[in-house]
Amino acid sequence: GESVGLHLPTLSVQEGDNSIINCAYSNSASDYFIWYKQESGKGPQFIIDIRSNMDKRQGQRVTVLLNKTVKHLSLQIAATQPGDSAVYFCAERYDFGNEKLTFGTGTRLTIIP
Amino acid sequence: KAGVTQTPRYLIKTRGQQVTLSCSPISGHRSVSWYQQTPGQGLQFLFEYFSETQRNKGNFPGRFSGRQFSNSRSEMNVSTLELGDSALYLCASSLWAGGLPQHFGDGTRLSIL
């Protein structure tokens, strides 16, 4: 079946550096993508989303890039801080009007002080 | 504004028992979705409710059921518990059916002995 996959299960970044978390998706019909951050003992926290009619969207210290040609999604975090350490999930929706999200396996980001 | 509230936070049950988990969505949100999170399978969609009606269902056995009340609060029930049902059960709410992003609670950690 369709799935969302992440290239790297773990990522370590020096504090203050930028980090990039990648995600591959397989369903070309997906119309919406979202990134969540999950800290230990907590539920996923919404970071940023992007619709398929866009290729870039920026938030506070975060940027999501969407490349529909290669079905690739990335999350860039600028000037990483210790509080950015968490597991990051990408998710896609490929059934318009359906809230069902299909999640990737997650990438653990560790910020090194 | 209070976030999504899930109760209880932790639960221990034995095989064969049943369990009911509760979710109160963000005030004004009318759609509630449930997900199961395990280390092996990641985040998987269980079902979605809007206006007291189940709109969508994931690939889980009939032992997993849910309902939504007129105040948008939702419950999920798992009957005849199995060891494999041990997981973090997450509830997410959004403003309306098909609305995104979803906002998650911190989950109920269910352990089956």
mmCIF file of C-alpha atoms in Angstrom, chain A residues 2-111:
data_model
loop_
_atom_site.group_PDB
_atom_site.id
_atom_site.type_symbol
_atom_site.label_atom_id
_atom_site.label_comp_id
_atom_site.label_asym_id
_atom_site.label_seq_id
_atom_site.Cartn_x
_atom_site.Cartn_y
_atom_site.Cartn_z
ATOM 1 C CA GLU A 2 0.933 3.614 -0.028
ATOM 2 C CA SER A 3 3.279 4.808 2.659
ATOM 3 C CA VAL A 4 5.287 7.749 3.772
ATOM 4 C CA GLY A 5 8.903 7.003 4.495
ATOM 5 C CA LEU A 6 11.779 8.859 6.051
ATOM 6 C CA HIS A 7 15.336 8.617 4.784
ATOM 7 C CA LEU A 8 17.097 8.839 8.150
ATOM 8 C CA PRO A 9 15.889 7.480 11.459
ATOM 9 C CA THR A 10 18.295 9.633 13.527
ATOM 10 C CA LEU A 11 19.939 12.981 13.070
ATOM 11 C CA SER A 12 22.387 14.801 15.352
ATOM 12 C CA VAL A 13 23.002 18.502 14.867
ATOM 13 C CA GLN A 14 25.166 20.993 16.704
ATOM 14 C CA GLU A 15 23.264 23.660 18.578
ATOM 15 C CA GLY A 16 22.948 26.762 16.457
ATOM 16 C CA ASP A 17 23.320 24.912 13.177
ATOM 17 C CA ASN A 18 20.518 24.347 10.696
ATOM 18 C CA SER A 19 18.930 20.923 10.365
ATOM 19 C CA ILE A 20 17.123 19.284 7.484
ATOM 20 C CA ILE A 21 14.781 16.361 7.946
ATOM 21 C CA ASN A 22 13.699 14.527 4.822
ATOM 22 C CA CYS A 23 10.614 12.555 3.934
ATOM 23 C CA ALA A 24 9.643 10.585 0.834
ATOM 24 C CA TYR A 25 6.040 9.989 -0.051
ATOM 25 C CA SER A 26 4.684 7.562 -2.595
ATOM 26 C CA ASN A 27 1.200 8.802 -3.449
ATOM 27 C CA SER A 28 1.279 11.411 -6.185
ATOM 28 C CA ALA A 29 -2.385 12.193 -5.443
ATOM 29 C CA SER A 30 -1.594 13.484 -1.946
ATOM 30 C CA ASP A 31 -2.861 17.027 -1.589
ATOM 31 C CA TYR A 32 -1.722 17.990 1.867
ATOM 32 C CA PHE A 33 1.388 17.424 3.956
ATOM 33 C CA ILE A 34 2.141 18.188 7.553
ATOM 34 C CA TRP A 35 5.048 18.029 9.981
ATOM 35 C CA TYR A 36 4.666 17.173 13.636
ATOM 36 C CA LYS A 37 7.143 17.244 16.499
ATOM 37 C CA GLN A 38 6.791 14.743 19.291
ATOM 38 C CA GLU A 39 8.665 15.127 22.541
ATOM 39 C CA SER A 40 9.029 12.308 25.005
ATOM 40 C CA GLY A 41 5.805 11.637 26.881
ATOM 41 C CA LYS A 42 3.766 14.033 24.767
ATOM 42 C CA GLY A 43 1.535 13.901 21.759
ATOM 43 C CA PRO A 44 2.535 15.157 18.318
ATOM 44 C CA GLN A 45 2.661 18.918 18.106
ATOM 45 C CA PHE A 46 1.794 20.657 14.847
ATOM 46 C CA ILE A 47 4.763 22.487 13.303
ATOM 47 C CA ILE A 48 3.876 23.446 9.773
ATOM 48 C CA ASP A 49 1.818 22.255 6.840
ATOM 49 C CA ILE A 50 1.791 22.716 3.084
ATOM 50 C CA ARG A 51 -0.686 22.042 0.330
ATOM 51 C CA SER A 52 0.241 20.422 -2.923
ATOM 52 C CA ASN A 53 -0.259 23.637 -4.887
ATOM 53 C CA MET A 54 2.735 25.158 -3.089
ATOM 54 C CA ASP A 55 6.418 24.234 -3.073
ATOM 55 C CA LYS A 56 7.608 26.209 -0.072
ATOM 56 C CA ARG A 57 6.170 27.540 3.130
ATOM 57 C CA GLN A 58 7.905 29.304 5.976
ATOM 58 C CA GLY A 59 7.123 29.581 9.634
ATOM 59 C CA GLN A 60 9.063 30.734 12.629
ATOM 60 C CA ARG A 61 12.537 29.152 12.200
ATOM 61 C CA VAL A 62 11.025 26.390 10.079
ATOM 62 C CA THR A 63 10.608 25.944 6.347
ATOM 63 C CA VAL A 64 8.890 23.123 4.543
ATOM 64 C CA LEU A 65 9.838 22.330 0.968
ATOM 65 C CA LEU A 66 7.755 20.174 -1.329
ATOM 66 C CA ASN A 67 9.146 18.654 -4.498
ATOM 67 C CA LYS A 68 6.293 16.929 -6.275
ATOM 68 C CA THR A 69 8.481 15.805 -9.152
ATOM 69 C CA VAL A 70 10.415 13.415 -6.919
ATOM 70 C CA LYS A 71 7.745 13.144 -4.232
ATOM 71 C CA HIS A 72 9.949 14.561 -1.539
ATOM 72 C CA LEU A 73 9.219 16.679 1.489
ATOM 73 C CA SER A 74 11.717 18.323 3.795
ATOM 74 C CA LEU A 75 11.643 20.263 7.031
ATOM 75 C CA GLN A 76 14.359 22.801 7.646
ATOM 76 C CA ILE A 77 14.927 24.116 11.145
ATOM 77 C CA ALA A 78 17.127 27.171 11.429
ATOM 78 C CA ALA A 79 19.463 27.888 14.335
ATOM 79 C CA THR A 80 18.564 24.748 16.230
ATOM 80 C CA GLN A 81 18.074 24.894 19.966
ATOM 81 C CA PRO A 82 18.117 22.159 22.631
ATOM 82 C CA GLY A 83 14.320 22.316 22.728
ATOM 83 C CA ASP A 84 14.230 21.146 19.119
ATOM 84 C CA SER A 85 15.356 17.680 20.203
ATOM 85 C CA ALA A 86 12.401 15.401 19.468
ATOM 86 C CA VAL A 87 11.023 12.937 16.965
ATOM 87 C CA TYR A 88 9.714 14.576 13.819
ATOM 88 C CA PHE A 89 6.982 13.013 11.723
ATOM 89 C CA CYS A 90 5.777 13.890 8.280
ATOM 90 C CA ALA A 91 2.281 12.909 7.238
ATOM 91 C CA GLU A 92 0.260 13.051 4.046
ATOM 92 C CA ARG A 93 -3.375 13.086 3.129
ATOM 93 C CA TYR A 94 -4.362 11.534 -0.177
ATOM 94 C CA ASP A 95 -8.126 11.363 0.222
ATOM 95 C CA PHE A 96 -9.534 14.850 -0.066
ATOM 96 C CA GLY A 97 -12.159 15.641 2.544
ATOM 97 C CA ASN A 98 -10.897 12.806 4.674
ATOM 98 C CA GLU A 99 -8.998 13.714 7.782
ATOM 99 C CA LYS A 100 -7.089 10.463 7.756
ATOM 100 C CA LEU A 101 -3.373 11.144 7.802
ATOM 101 C CA THR A 102 -0.733 8.606 6.861
ATOM 102 C CA PHE A 103 2.370 9.097 8.950
ATOM 103 C CA GLY A 104 6.001 8.374 8.285
ATOM 104 C CA THR A 105 8.088 6.402 10.723
ATOM 105 C CA GLY A 106 9.711 9.469 12.261
ATOM 106 C CA THR A 107 13.214 10.920 12.579
ATOM 107 C CA ARG A 108 14.818 11.477 15.956
ATOM 108 C CA LEU A 109 16.601 14.813 16.010
ATOM 109 C CA THR A 110 19.199 15.330 18.718
ATOM 110 C CA ILE A 111 20.701 18.751 19.296
#
